[in-house]
């Protein structure tokens, strides 16, 4: 249990990697223990653990479990398999690379585990900072709109990214209400964000993704906060599919559109949005819900899990080092060059 959320998406408990199984929420709060590479990869691909930073933290611990055996070839192979489990969220590759490098540089049995714990601790600190910086953008009596799930479940850091800002702004008395996109097809908004806002006592209403434009036209949305799965060097941002549509309609209605993400989500090696790989998921996610068919038998579906919001549609990118403003190529480069946070590795 953290200082903030009464549940933990990812924890290391007496030598065991424990995940809150997000596929069972909101009906059941159950944890699953991970002790093998196959279990870790299954948990990431099936989205028992999900959200860019949270899968990075989980994969870091999973790789530390493999590295404990001291077999360098097996560790390298595991790192590749984990990094490829979900291609868009760059935190996954970033965290796995860090643990692999540490394991290769230091043969002590717990060196890799130390690195995984460090990544987790840095995420906690980043979550705290993002919540504070982001809340400074919220004006009193705001109705905030959010997409997907970006709370403590999505970061394993205690606060979350965009939802961490929303919850902190609520704690500061600034929030009149939150509109929660249900987020088709996996319904992270309906299943996870409503559950988290309920846990934190934040007033909210669920909306169909497609109702956001009409609500903005009626002046019922003051700002949009979403997370990110990968931010390119120029500020183009990949996030859960539907985010781009929100950014376009927010621009049309002059509603501020903010991204909240730790620096580990920024990939300076990705120059722009065109270079971000978009994960294509199984069509069955669209064609059925909980085993119940939604479309005529034989229907084909296209299921990109993310889309890219071009930087010009983004008002600010909230990071643990402050609020970045356009032009993002410059503000991102400056933030990445700044010294690490105290307590960071
Ligand atoms: O497919 P998911 O549920 O892992 O996608 C999650 C998102 O798109 C979040 O908005 C993103 O990871 C950033 S928030 C921590």
Short mmCIF file of N, CA, C and O in Angstrom, two decimals, residues 73-168:
data_model
loop_
_atom_site.label_atom_id
_atom_site.label_comp_id
_atom_site.label_asym_id
_atom_site.label_seq_id
_atom_site.Cartn_x
_atom_site.Cartn_y
_atom_site.Cartn_z
N UNK A 73 23.04 -15.41 -21.21
CA UNK A 73 22.31 -15.61 -22.48
C UNK A 73 20.80 -15.62 -22.22
O UNK A 73 20.03 -14.98 -22.94
N UNK A 74 20.40 -16.35 -21.17
CA UNK A 74 18.95 -16.41 -20.85
C UNK A 74 18.43 -15.03 -20.47
O UNK A 74 17.31 -14.65 -20.84
N UNK A 75 19.24 -14.26 -19.77
CA UNK A 75 18.80 -12.92 -19.35
C UNK A 75 18.60 -12.03 -20.57
O UNK A 75 17.60 -11.31 -20.68
N UNK A 76 19.54 -12.11 -21.50
CA UNK A 76 19.42 -11.27 -22.71
C UNK A 76 18.19 -11.67 -23.53
O UNK A 76 17.44 -10.81 -24.01
N UNK A 77 17.99 -12.98 -23.65
CA UNK A 77 16.83 -13.45 -24.41
C UNK A 77 15.51 -13.00 -23.74
O UNK A 77 14.57 -12.56 -24.40
N UNK A 78 15.49 -13.08 -22.43
CA UNK A 78 14.29 -12.66 -21.69
C UNK A 78 14.04 -11.17 -21.88
O UNK A 78 12.89 -10.73 -22.05
N UNK A 79 15.13 -10.41 -21.89
CA UNK A 79 14.99 -8.95 -22.07
C UNK A 79 14.35 -8.64 -23.42
O UNK A 79 13.44 -7.80 -23.52
N UNK A 80 14.79 -9.34 -24.46
CA UNK A 80 14.23 -9.10 -25.80
C UNK A 80 12.75 -9.48 -25.82
O UNK A 80 11.92 -8.72 -26.32
N UNK A 81 12.44 -10.62 -25.24
CA UNK A 81 11.03 -11.08 -25.25
C UNK A 81 10.13 -10.11 -24.48
O UNK A 81 9.02 -9.78 -24.92
N UNK A 82 10.61 -9.65 -23.34
CA UNK A 82 9.80 -8.72 -22.54
C UNK A 82 9.61 -7.40 -23.29
O UNK A 82 8.50 -6.86 -23.36
N UNK A 83 10.69 -6.90 -23.87
CA UNK A 83 10.62 -5.60 -24.56
C UNK A 83 9.66 -5.64 -25.74
O UNK A 83 9.05 -4.63 -26.09
N UNK A 84 9.54 -6.82 -26.36
CA UNK A 84 8.67 -6.92 -27.54
C UNK A 84 7.21 -7.22 -27.19
O UNK A 84 6.36 -7.26 -28.07
N UNK A 85 6.94 -7.46 -25.91
CA UNK A 85 5.59 -7.89 -25.53
C UNK A 85 4.53 -6.86 -25.93
O UNK A 85 3.43 -7.21 -26.34
N UNK A 86 4.88 -5.56 -25.76
CA UNK A 86 3.97 -4.51 -26.25
C UNK A 86 4.84 -3.43 -26.90
O UNK A 86 5.67 -2.81 -26.21
N UNK A 87 4.65 -3.16 -28.18
CA UNK A 87 5.62 -2.35 -28.91
C UNK A 87 5.52 -0.83 -28.79
O UNK A 87 6.50 -0.13 -29.01
N UNK A 88 4.35 -0.29 -28.41
CA UNK A 88 4.22 1.17 -28.44
C UNK A 88 4.76 1.83 -27.17
O UNK A 88 5.48 2.82 -27.24
N UNK A 89 4.41 1.26 -26.03
CA UNK A 89 4.81 1.87 -24.75
C UNK A 89 6.33 1.77 -24.58
O UNK A 89 6.87 0.70 -24.34
N UNK A 90 6.99 2.91 -24.68
CA UNK A 90 8.45 2.87 -24.71
C UNK A 90 9.05 2.66 -23.32
O UNK A 90 10.19 2.22 -23.18
N UNK A 91 8.26 2.92 -22.27
CA UNK A 91 8.76 2.68 -20.91
C UNK A 91 9.18 1.23 -20.73
O UNK A 91 10.07 0.92 -19.95
N UNK A 92 8.50 0.33 -21.44
CA UNK A 92 8.80 -1.10 -21.31
C UNK A 92 10.24 -1.37 -21.76
O UNK A 92 11.03 -1.94 -21.01
N UNK A 93 10.56 -0.93 -22.95
CA UNK A 93 11.91 -1.15 -23.48
C UNK A 93 12.96 -0.42 -22.63
O UNK A 93 14.02 -0.94 -22.33
N UNK A 94 12.62 0.79 -22.23
CA UNK A 94 13.52 1.62 -21.43
C UNK A 94 13.86 0.92 -20.10
O UNK A 94 15.01 0.83 -19.70
N UNK A 95 12.83 0.39 -19.43
CA UNK A 95 13.06 -0.25 -18.12
C UNK A 95 13.83 -1.56 -18.29
O UNK A 95 14.76 -1.85 -17.53
N UNK A 96 13.48 -2.33 -19.30
CA UNK A 96 14.15 -3.61 -19.54
C UNK A 96 15.63 -3.36 -19.87
O UNK A 96 16.52 -4.05 -19.37
N UNK A 97 15.90 -2.37 -20.71
CA UNK A 97 17.29 -2.04 -21.06
C UNK A 97 18.10 -1.67 -19.83
O UNK A 97 19.25 -2.05 -19.68
N UNK A 98 17.48 -0.90 -18.94
CA UNK A 98 18.20 -0.49 -17.73
C UNK A 98 18.58 -1.68 -16.87
O UNK A 98 19.72 -1.80 -16.39
N UNK A 99 17.63 -2.59 -16.69
CA UNK A 99 17.90 -3.77 -15.85
C UNK A 99 18.93 -4.67 -16.53
O UNK A 99 19.85 -5.20 -15.88
N UNK A 100 18.81 -4.83 -17.84
CA UNK A 100 19.77 -5.68 -18.57
C UNK A 100 21.18 -5.11 -18.46
O UNK A 100 22.14 -5.85 -18.16
N UNK A 101 21.31 -3.81 -18.67
CA UNK A 101 22.64 -3.19 -18.58
C UNK A 101 23.25 -3.37 -17.20
O UNK A 101 24.43 -3.66 -17.05
N UNK A 102 22.42 -3.24 -16.19
CA UNK A 102 22.91 -3.40 -14.81
C UNK A 102 23.36 -4.84 -14.58
O UNK A 102 24.41 -5.09 -13.99
N UNK A 103 22.54 -5.80 -15.07
CA UNK A 103 22.88 -7.22 -14.89
C UNK A 103 24.18 -7.54 -15.61
O UNK A 103 25.01 -8.32 -15.12
N UNK A 104 24.37 -6.94 -16.80
CA UNK A 104 25.59 -7.22 -17.57
C UNK A 104 26.82 -6.58 -16.93
O UNK A 104 27.93 -7.10 -17.05
N UNK A 105 26.60 -5.45 -16.24
CA UNK A 105 27.75 -4.73 -15.66
C UNK A 105 28.12 -5.24 -14.28
O UNK A 105 29.24 -5.02 -13.81
N UNK A 106 27.19 -5.91 -13.61
CA UNK A 106 27.40 -6.28 -12.20
C UNK A 106 26.89 -7.70 -11.98
O UNK A 106 25.69 -7.96 -12.10
N UNK A 107 27.79 -8.62 -11.65
CA UNK A 107 27.38 -10.02 -11.55
C UNK A 107 26.80 -10.39 -10.18
O UNK A 107 26.41 -11.53 -9.94
N UNK A 108 26.73 -9.42 -9.26
CA UNK A 108 26.12 -9.71 -7.95
C UNK A 108 24.68 -10.19 -8.17
O UNK A 108 23.97 -9.63 -9.01
N UNK A 109 24.23 -11.25 -7.44
CA UNK A 109 22.92 -11.85 -7.73
C UNK A 109 21.76 -10.86 -7.65
O UNK A 109 20.78 -11.01 -8.38
N UNK A 110 21.88 -9.84 -6.79
CA UNK A 110 20.74 -8.93 -6.64
C UNK A 110 20.93 -7.59 -7.32
O UNK A 110 20.16 -6.65 -7.08
N UNK A 111 21.94 -7.50 -8.22
CA UNK A 111 22.19 -6.21 -8.89
C UNK A 111 20.98 -5.80 -9.74
O UNK A 111 20.51 -4.66 -9.70
N UNK A 112 20.47 -6.74 -10.53
CA UNK A 112 19.33 -6.44 -11.41
C UNK A 112 18.10 -6.07 -10.58
O UNK A 112 17.37 -5.13 -10.92
N UNK A 113 17.91 -6.78 -9.46
CA UNK A 113 16.77 -6.48 -8.61
C UNK A 113 16.89 -5.06 -8.04
O UNK A 113 15.91 -4.32 -7.96
N UNK A 114 18.11 -4.70 -7.69
CA UNK A 114 18.34 -3.34 -7.18
C UNK A 114 17.93 -2.31 -8.21
O UNK A 114 17.31 -1.28 -7.88
N UNK A 115 18.24 -2.58 -9.47
CA UNK A 115 17.89 -1.62 -10.53
C UNK A 115 16.36 -1.55 -10.69
O UNK A 115 15.80 -0.47 -10.88
N UNK A 116 15.72 -2.72 -10.64
CA UNK A 116 14.24 -2.73 -10.77
C UNK A 116 13.61 -1.93 -9.64
O UNK A 116 12.67 -1.14 -9.86
N UNK A 117 14.12 -2.12 -8.42
CA UNK A 117 13.57 -1.37 -7.27
C UNK A 117 13.79 0.14 -7.46
O UNK A 117 12.95 0.96 -7.08
N UNK A 118 14.94 0.47 -8.03
CA UNK A 118 15.26 1.88 -8.27
C UNK A 118 14.29 2.49 -9.29
O UNK A 118 13.78 3.60 -9.10
N UNK A 119 14.01 1.74 -10.37
CA UNK A 119 13.05 2.22 -11.38
C UNK A 119 11.69 2.45 -10.73
O UNK A 119 11.02 3.46 -10.98
N UNK A 120 11.29 1.52 -9.87
CA UNK A 120 9.99 1.63 -9.19
C UNK A 120 9.96 2.87 -8.28
O UNK A 120 9.00 3.64 -8.29
N UNK A 121 11.03 3.06 -7.54
CA UNK A 121 11.09 4.21 -6.63
C UNK A 121 11.09 5.52 -7.41
O UNK A 121 10.42 6.50 -7.04
N UNK A 122 11.81 5.55 -8.52
CA UNK A 122 11.82 6.77 -9.36
C UNK A 122 10.43 7.06 -9.89
O UNK A 122 10.03 8.21 -10.02
N UNK A 123 9.69 6.00 -10.21
CA UNK A 123 8.33 6.21 -10.72
C UNK A 123 7.45 6.83 -9.62
O UNK A 123 6.63 7.70 -9.90
N UNK A 124 7.65 6.36 -8.39
CA UNK A 124 6.87 6.93 -7.29
C UNK A 124 7.14 8.44 -7.17
O UNK A 124 6.22 9.24 -7.02
N UNK A 125 8.41 8.78 -7.23
CA UNK A 125 8.78 10.20 -7.11
C UNK A 125 8.24 10.99 -8.31
O UNK A 125 7.71 12.10 -8.16
N UNK A 126 8.37 10.42 -9.51
CA UNK A 126 7.86 11.10 -10.71
C UNK A 126 6.36 11.33 -10.60
O UNK A 126 5.85 12.41 -10.93
N UNK A 127 5.63 10.31 -10.11
CA UNK A 127 4.17 10.45 -9.94
C UNK A 127 3.84 11.62 -9.02
O UNK A 127 2.94 12.42 -9.31
N UNK A 128 4.57 11.69 -7.90
CA UNK A 128 4.31 12.78 -6.95
C UNK A 128 4.51 14.14 -7.62
O UNK A 128 3.69 15.06 -7.47
N UNK A 129 5.61 14.27 -8.36
CA UNK A 129 5.93 15.56 -8.98
C UNK A 129 4.93 15.92 -10.07
O UNK A 129 4.49 17.06 -10.18
N UNK A 130 4.58 14.93 -10.93
CA UNK A 130 3.63 15.22 -12.02
C UNK A 130 2.30 15.69 -11.46
O UNK A 130 1.69 16.61 -12.02
N UNK A 131 1.85 15.05 -10.38
CA UNK A 131 0.55 15.43 -9.80
C UNK A 131 0.57 16.90 -9.37
O UNK A 131 -0.38 17.65 -9.62
N UNK A 132 1.66 17.30 -8.75
CA UNK A 132 1.75 18.69 -8.28
C UNK A 132 1.84 19.67 -9.44
O UNK A 132 1.12 20.67 -9.49
N UNK A 133 2.75 19.38 -10.38
CA UNK A 133 2.91 20.30 -11.52
C UNK A 133 1.61 20.39 -12.32
O UNK A 133 1.19 21.47 -12.75
N UNK A 134 0.98 19.24 -12.54
CA UNK A 134 -0.23 19.22 -13.37
C UNK A 134 -1.38 19.95 -12.70
O UNK A 134 -2.15 20.68 -13.36
N UNK A 135 -1.50 19.80 -11.37
CA UNK A 135 -2.62 20.45 -10.66
C UNK A 135 -2.52 21.98 -10.79
O UNK A 135 -3.54 22.68 -10.74
N UNK A 136 -1.31 22.48 -11.00
CA UNK A 136 -1.15 23.93 -11.13
C UNK A 136 -1.79 24.46 -12.42
O UNK A 136 -1.98 25.67 -12.57
N UNK A 137 -2.14 23.56 -13.34
CA UNK A 137 -2.79 23.99 -14.60
C UNK A 137 -4.31 24.04 -14.47
O UNK A 137 -4.99 24.47 -15.40
N UNK A 138 -4.83 23.54 -13.35
CA UNK A 138 -6.29 23.41 -13.21
C UNK A 138 -6.86 24.65 -12.51
O UNK A 138 -6.38 25.03 -11.44
N UNK A 139 -7.87 25.24 -13.14
CA UNK A 139 -8.50 26.41 -12.52
C UNK A 139 -9.70 25.93 -11.67
O UNK A 139 -10.25 24.85 -11.93
N UNK A 140 -10.09 26.71 -10.65
CA UNK A 140 -11.19 26.28 -9.78
C UNK A 140 -12.47 25.98 -10.56
O UNK A 140 -12.73 26.58 -11.60
N UNK A 141 -13.23 25.03 -10.03
CA UNK A 141 -14.55 24.66 -10.60
C UNK A 141 -14.45 24.01 -11.96
O UNK A 141 -15.36 24.11 -12.78
N UNK A 142 -13.33 23.34 -12.23
CA UNK A 142 -13.13 22.74 -13.55
C UNK A 142 -13.88 21.43 -13.71
O UNK A 142 -13.95 20.62 -12.78
N UNK A 143 -14.37 21.22 -14.92
CA UNK A 143 -14.80 19.89 -15.33
C UNK A 143 -13.72 19.36 -16.26
O UNK A 143 -13.41 19.97 -17.28
N UNK A 144 -13.11 18.26 -15.84
CA UNK A 144 -11.98 17.70 -16.58
C UNK A 144 -12.42 16.44 -17.31
O UNK A 144 -13.21 15.66 -16.77
N UNK A 145 -11.89 16.25 -18.49
CA UNK A 145 -12.21 15.04 -19.25
C UNK A 145 -10.93 14.21 -19.39
O UNK A 145 -9.85 14.75 -19.63
N UNK A 146 -11.07 12.90 -19.23
CA UNK A 146 -9.90 12.03 -19.36
C UNK A 146 -10.24 10.78 -20.16
O UNK A 146 -11.41 10.41 -20.29
N UNK A 147 -9.19 10.15 -20.68
CA UNK A 147 -9.35 9.01 -21.58
C UNK A 147 -8.49 7.85 -21.06
O UNK A 147 -7.44 8.08 -20.48
N UNK A 148 -8.96 6.65 -21.30
CA UNK A 148 -8.23 5.44 -20.89
C UNK A 148 -8.06 5.43 -19.37
O UNK A 148 -8.85 6.05 -18.64
N UNK A 149 -7.07 4.70 -18.86
CA UNK A 149 -6.80 4.72 -17.43
C UNK A 149 -5.36 5.15 -17.21
O UNK A 149 -4.44 4.54 -17.76
N UNK A 150 -5.20 6.19 -16.41
CA UNK A 150 -3.86 6.75 -16.18
C UNK A 150 -3.60 6.95 -14.69
O UNK A 150 -2.81 7.79 -14.31
N UNK A 151 -4.30 6.18 -13.88
CA UNK A 151 -4.17 6.34 -12.43
C UNK A 151 -3.05 5.49 -11.86
O UNK A 151 -2.21 4.97 -12.60
N UNK A 152 -3.04 5.32 -10.53
CA UNK A 152 -2.03 4.47 -9.89
C UNK A 152 -1.93 3.08 -10.54
O UNK A 152 -0.85 2.50 -10.60
N UNK A 153 -3.04 2.58 -11.05
CA UNK A 153 -2.99 1.26 -11.72
C UNK A 153 -2.06 1.29 -12.92
O UNK A 153 -1.45 0.28 -13.27
N UNK A 154 -1.97 2.43 -13.59
CA UNK A 154 -1.24 2.51 -14.86
C UNK A 154 0.23 2.83 -14.70
O UNK A 154 0.98 2.74 -15.68
N UNK A 155 0.64 3.23 -13.49
CA UNK A 155 2.06 3.58 -13.32
C UNK A 155 2.78 2.75 -12.26
O UNK A 155 4.00 2.71 -12.25
N UNK A 156 2.01 2.14 -11.34
CA UNK A 156 2.62 1.46 -10.19
C UNK A 156 3.39 2.43 -9.32
O UNK A 156 4.22 2.04 -8.51
N UNK A 157 3.10 3.73 -9.49
CA UNK A 157 3.86 4.74 -8.76
C UNK A 157 3.07 5.45 -7.68
O UNK A 157 3.56 6.40 -7.08
N UNK A 158 1.85 5.03 -7.43
CA UNK A 158 1.11 5.59 -6.30
C UNK A 158 0.12 6.68 -6.68
O UNK A 158 -0.89 6.87 -6.00
N UNK A 159 0.37 7.44 -7.72
CA UNK A 159 -0.54 8.52 -8.10
C UNK A 159 -1.09 8.34 -9.51
O UNK A 159 -2.26 8.58 -9.76
N UNK A 160 -0.20 7.97 -10.45
CA UNK A 160 -0.60 7.92 -11.85
C UNK A 160 -0.06 9.12 -12.60
O UNK A 160 0.69 9.93 -12.07
N UNK A 161 -0.50 9.24 -13.87
CA UNK A 161 -0.07 10.38 -14.69
C UNK A 161 -1.23 11.39 -14.76
O UNK A 161 -1.41 12.18 -13.83
N UNK A 162 -2.01 11.34 -15.83
CA UNK A 162 -3.11 12.30 -15.96
C UNK A 162 -4.11 12.18 -14.81
O UNK A 162 -4.57 13.19 -14.26
N UNK A 163 -4.43 10.96 -14.42
CA UNK A 163 -5.41 10.80 -13.33
C UNK A 163 -4.81 11.24 -11.99
O UNK A 163 -5.53 11.69 -11.10
N UNK A 164 -3.51 11.13 -11.86
CA UNK A 164 -2.83 11.65 -10.67
C UNK A 164 -3.04 13.15 -10.56
O UNK A 164 -3.27 13.69 -9.47
N UNK A 165 -2.98 13.83 -11.69
CA UNK A 165 -3.23 15.28 -11.72
C UNK A 165 -4.68 15.56 -11.33
O UNK A 165 -4.95 16.44 -10.51
N UNK A 166 -5.59 14.80 -11.91
CA UNK A 166 -7.02 15.00 -11.64
C UNK A 166 -7.30 14.79 -10.14
O UNK A 166 -8.00 15.59 -9.50
N UNK A 167 -6.73 13.72 -9.58
CA UNK A 167 -6.98 13.41 -8.16
C UNK A 167 -6.36 14.49 -7.27
O UNK A 167 -6.98 14.95 -6.30
N UNK A 168 -5.16 14.93 -7.61
CA UNK A 168 -4.52 15.98 -6.82
C UNK A 168 -5.31 17.29 -6.93
O UNK A 168 -5.51 17.99 -5.93
#
